[in-house]
């Protein structure tokens, strides 16, 4: 099983600040199959980024994804109040796995 | 647009079998997509359970493969999950999702259904 490790576990920031979330894999992941999701309390996850760097339909351009190989990053350039949530990375290789999540909370 | 809706019992007895169905509306389950089940224990992260193609081909999380069975009913435009020999550790919110078949992302999700394993 390909393990994805997300860091930090919790990120405490203020609206308007920049958020940088990390997703690391124990072995190389194809960028094509690396995605990011946002989940708010009581809701299903929502696809944000696919193919490591492509925004899904309707996702604001303050969200961006980057990385390759074993290191991937989700960046939120300026946090809006609605961005405080939990974020998960996901990969598909021989199987499908999610990272443990990063909670972005209001400082 | 495609919408997904989970249904099934919210309470299952230990050692029993959890059975859930995901109804697909606004589109055909026979499109070129895989259809997945994902679960989330209370206060924890997401765990992929498995997926099915309309042809009936399946893939499972190795950790659940021995207990999980996913099937499809094209006539009803739905797919189902059975998880056998459940314990309290199987208590979770269960989501169904559509898998976009090039980038392998889950682009449409159901709202989720809470299942509790308890006597």
Short mmCIF file of C-alpha atoms in Angstrom, two decimals:
data_model
loop_
_atom_site.label_atom_id
_atom_site.label_comp_id
_atom_site.label_asym_id
_atom_site.label_seq_id
_atom_site.Cartn_x
_atom_site.Cartn_y
_atom_site.Cartn_z
CA UNK A 1 0.00 0.00 0.00
CA UNK A 2 1.33 3.42 -0.95
CA UNK A 3 1.21 5.60 2.18
CA UNK A 4 0.63 9.34 1.86
CA UNK A 5 1.76 11.51 4.78
CA UNK A 6 0.24 14.95 5.08
CA UNK A 7 1.77 17.75 7.10
CA UNK A 8 1.18 19.63 9.19
CA UNK A 9 -1.70 17.90 10.90
CA UNK A 10 -3.21 21.27 11.77
CA UNK A 11 -2.47 24.68 10.30
CA UNK A 12 -3.62 27.71 12.29
CA UNK A 13 -3.85 30.80 10.10
CA UNK A 14 -5.80 34.02 9.73
CA UNK A 15 -7.99 35.00 6.78
CA UNK A 16 -5.89 36.56 4.07
CA UNK A 17 -2.81 34.50 4.91
CA UNK A 18 -1.16 31.95 2.65
CA UNK A 19 -1.57 28.23 3.39
CA UNK A 20 0.93 25.63 2.27
CA UNK A 21 -0.03 21.98 2.72
CA UNK A 22 2.30 19.07 2.09
CA UNK A 23 1.62 15.54 0.88
CA UNK A 24 4.53 13.10 0.79
CA UNK A 25 4.58 9.57 -0.57
CA UNK A 26 6.89 6.75 0.45
CA UNK A 27 7.39 5.91 -3.22
CA UNK A 28 6.95 7.82 -6.43
CA UNK A 29 3.42 8.74 -7.51
CA UNK A 30 2.43 9.62 -11.05
CA UNK A 31 1.40 13.28 -11.12
CA UNK A 32 -1.54 12.25 -13.28
CA UNK A 33 -3.00 10.38 -10.34
CA UNK A 34 -2.51 12.86 -7.49
CA UNK A 35 -5.57 14.76 -6.31
CA UNK A 36 -6.61 17.09 -3.48
CA UNK A 37 -10.00 17.31 -1.77
CA UNK A 38 -11.59 19.74 0.66
CA UNK A 39 -14.01 18.54 3.32
CA UNK A 40 -16.13 20.71 5.58
CA UNK A 41 -17.93 19.39 8.67
CA UNK A 42 -21.00 17.35 7.82
CA UNK A 43 -20.24 17.37 4.10
CA UNK A 44 -18.79 15.00 1.57
CA UNK A 45 -15.32 15.74 0.24
CA UNK A 46 -15.09 18.06 -2.77
CA UNK A 47 -12.54 17.64 -5.52
CA UNK A 48 -10.19 20.64 -5.71
CA UNK A 49 -7.17 19.58 -7.75
CA UNK A 50 -6.59 16.70 -10.15
CA UNK A 51 -3.47 15.65 -12.01
CA UNK A 52 -1.44 17.35 -9.25
CA UNK A 53 -1.96 20.87 -10.63
CA UNK A 54 -5.30 21.18 -12.43
CA UNK A 55 -8.17 22.96 -10.72
CA UNK A 56 -11.50 21.16 -10.82
CA UNK A 57 -14.55 22.89 -12.23
CA UNK A 58 -15.60 25.92 -10.20
CA UNK A 59 -12.53 25.98 -7.95
CA UNK A 60 -11.18 29.51 -7.38
CA UNK A 61 -7.72 30.33 -8.66
CA UNK A 62 -6.44 31.01 -5.14
CA UNK A 63 -6.09 27.20 -4.94
CA UNK A 64 -3.07 25.73 -6.70
CA UNK A 65 -1.33 22.38 -6.71
CA UNK A 66 2.24 21.50 -7.53
CA UNK A 67 4.83 18.80 -7.12
CA UNK A 68 6.02 15.55 -8.57
CA UNK A 69 7.48 12.21 -7.58
CA UNK A 70 7.09 11.90 -3.84
CA UNK A 71 6.42 15.53 -2.83
CA UNK A 72 3.24 17.42 -3.59
CA UNK A 73 1.89 20.74 -2.32
CA UNK A 74 -1.49 22.42 -2.14
CA UNK A 75 -1.29 26.20 -1.79
CA UNK A 76 -4.12 28.55 -0.91
CA UNK A 77 -2.79 31.98 -1.78
CA UNK A 78 -5.10 34.06 0.42
CA UNK A 79 -7.41 32.28 2.83
CA UNK A 80 -11.07 33.16 2.64
CA UNK A 81 -13.42 32.35 5.56
CA UNK A 82 -14.92 29.45 3.59
CA UNK A 83 -11.50 27.81 3.11
CA UNK A 84 -11.17 26.71 6.72
CA UNK A 85 -11.67 22.97 6.39
CA UNK A 86 -9.83 19.65 6.21
CA UNK A 87 -7.80 18.87 3.09
CA UNK A 88 -6.88 15.39 1.84
CA UNK A 89 -4.50 14.25 -0.86
CA UNK A 90 -5.27 11.05 -2.78
CA UNK A 91 -3.24 8.89 -5.12
CA UNK A 92 -4.03 6.06 -7.47
CA UNK A 93 -1.37 3.52 -8.29
CA UNK A 94 -1.63 -0.16 -7.68
CA UNK A 95 -4.39 0.78 -5.25
CA UNK A 96 -6.03 3.99 -4.10
CA UNK A 97 -5.08 5.73 -0.86
CA UNK A 98 -5.76 9.00 0.92
CA UNK A 99 -3.47 10.99 3.14
CA UNK A 100 -4.41 11.50 6.76
CA UNK A 101 -5.56 15.08 6.18
CA UNK A 102 -4.55 18.60 7.19
CA UNK A 103 -6.98 20.74 9.13
CA UNK A 104 -6.79 24.43 8.31
CA UNK A 105 -8.25 26.31 11.27
CA UNK A 106 -8.79 29.93 12.09
CA UNK A 107 -6.07 31.38 14.27
CA UNK B 1 -25.76 16.49 -13.70
CA UNK B 2 -25.04 13.18 -12.04
CA UNK B 3 -26.14 12.81 -8.43
CA UNK B 4 -25.50 9.94 -6.03
CA UNK B 5 -27.58 8.88 -3.04
CA UNK B 6 -26.65 6.27 -0.46
CA UNK B 7 -29.29 4.19 1.26
CA UNK B 8 -29.42 1.33 3.73
CA UNK B 9 -29.71 0.49 7.43
CA UNK B 10 -28.10 2.89 9.86
CA UNK B 11 -27.59 0.19 12.48
CA UNK B 12 -25.96 -3.20 12.01
CA UNK B 13 -25.29 -5.85 14.65
CA UNK B 14 -21.74 -7.04 15.33
CA UNK B 15 -20.74 -10.04 13.19
CA UNK B 16 -23.51 -9.16 10.76
CA UNK B 17 -23.33 -7.86 7.20
CA UNK B 18 -23.50 -4.18 6.30
CA UNK B 19 -25.46 -3.60 3.08
CA UNK B 20 -25.64 -0.25 1.31
CA UNK B 21 -26.84 0.90 -2.09
CA UNK B 22 -25.87 3.95 -4.13
CA UNK B 23 -28.47 5.21 -6.55
CA UNK B 24 -27.21 7.10 -9.59
CA UNK B 25 -29.43 9.79 -11.10
CA UNK B 26 -28.92 12.27 -13.91
CA UNK B 27 -26.73 9.88 -15.88
CA UNK B 28 -26.12 6.25 -16.72
CA UNK B 29 -24.05 3.95 -14.56
CA UNK B 30 -22.93 2.36 -17.82
CA UNK B 31 -20.78 5.36 -18.73
CA UNK B 32 -17.03 4.87 -18.79
CA UNK B 33 -16.57 5.44 -15.08
CA UNK B 34 -15.66 3.41 -12.08
CA UNK B 35 -17.91 3.74 -9.05
CA UNK B 36 -16.41 3.72 -5.58
CA UNK B 37 -17.17 3.34 -1.91
CA UNK B 38 -15.23 5.38 0.67
CA UNK B 39 -15.75 5.45 4.42
CA UNK B 40 -14.84 7.79 7.26
CA UNK B 41 -14.87 6.69 10.90
CA UNK B 42 -16.03 9.37 13.35
CA UNK B 43 -13.43 12.12 13.62
CA UNK B 44 -10.99 10.31 11.33
CA UNK B 45 -9.80 10.40 7.72
CA UNK B 46 -11.00 8.84 4.50
CA UNK B 47 -10.55 5.17 3.63
CA UNK B 48 -11.17 3.78 0.16
CA UNK B 49 -13.11 0.52 0.23
CA UNK B 50 -13.28 -0.45 -3.42
CA UNK B 51 -14.78 0.21 -6.83
CA UNK B 52 -16.77 -1.36 -9.63
CA UNK B 53 -17.10 -0.82 -13.38
CA UNK B 54 -20.43 -1.29 -15.14
CA UNK B 55 -19.06 -4.52 -16.62
CA UNK B 56 -18.80 -5.89 -13.11
CA UNK B 57 -15.03 -5.65 -12.77
CA UNK B 58 -13.98 -4.76 -9.24
CA UNK B 59 -10.97 -3.57 -7.28
CA UNK B 60 -10.73 -3.55 -3.49
CA UNK B 61 -8.62 -2.09 -0.71
CA UNK B 62 -6.38 -5.03 0.25
CA UNK B 63 -7.19 -4.49 3.92
CA UNK B 64 -10.92 -5.03 3.29
CA UNK B 65 -10.85 -7.36 0.32
CA UNK B 66 -11.76 -10.46 2.28
CA UNK B 67 -14.94 -8.85 3.68
CA UNK B 68 -16.13 -6.43 1.01
CA UNK B 69 -18.24 -7.18 -2.04
CA UNK B 70 -19.32 -4.50 -4.51
CA UNK B 71 -21.92 -5.24 -7.17
CA UNK B 72 -23.75 -3.30 -9.87
CA UNK B 73 -27.37 -3.39 -11.05
CA UNK B 74 -27.49 -1.62 -14.40
CA UNK B 75 -31.26 -2.07 -14.71
CA UNK B 76 -31.72 0.01 -11.53
CA UNK B 77 -28.78 2.33 -12.23
CA UNK B 78 -27.24 1.59 -8.87
CA UNK B 79 -24.34 -0.16 -7.22
CA UNK B 80 -24.05 -1.77 -3.82
CA UNK B 81 -21.64 -2.61 -1.01
CA UNK B 82 -21.74 -5.57 1.31
CA UNK B 83 -19.28 -5.75 4.19
CA UNK B 84 -19.35 -8.94 6.20
CA UNK B 85 -18.34 -9.80 9.77
CA UNK B 86 -18.61 -6.21 10.92
CA UNK B 87 -17.31 -4.91 14.23
CA UNK B 88 -17.51 -1.56 15.98
CA UNK B 89 -14.45 -0.50 13.94
CA UNK B 90 -16.64 -0.54 10.84
CA UNK B 91 -18.85 2.23 12.25
CA UNK B 92 -18.41 5.15 9.88
CA UNK B 93 -19.94 7.49 7.37
CA UNK B 94 -20.05 5.61 4.07
CA UNK B 95 -19.83 7.61 0.86
CA UNK B 96 -20.33 6.50 -2.71
CA UNK B 97 -18.51 8.37 -5.44
CA UNK B 98 -17.99 8.48 -9.19
CA UNK B 99 -14.41 7.99 -10.33
CA UNK B 100 -13.30 10.08 -13.30
CA UNK B 101 -11.52 7.52 -15.41
CA UNK B 102 -8.48 9.41 -16.76
CA UNK B 103 -7.09 11.19 -13.71
CA UNK B 104 -8.70 8.71 -11.33
CA UNK B 105 -10.31 11.27 -9.10
CA UNK B 106 -13.66 11.19 -7.34
CA UNK B 107 -15.52 14.03 -8.96
CA UNK B 108 -19.07 13.35 -7.75
CA UNK B 109 -19.94 12.24 -4.22
CA UNK B 110 -23.06 11.18 -2.41
CA UNK B 111 -23.95 12.96 0.82
CA UNK B 112 -22.91 9.95 2.90
CA UNK B 113 -24.79 7.64 5.23
CA UNK B 114 -23.89 6.97 8.86
CA UNK B 115 -23.68 3.32 9.82
CA UNK B 116 -23.25 2.24 13.43
CA UNK B 117 -22.29 -1.29 14.40
CA UNK B 118 -23.81 -2.06 17.77
CA UNK B 119 -25.92 -4.68 19.47
#
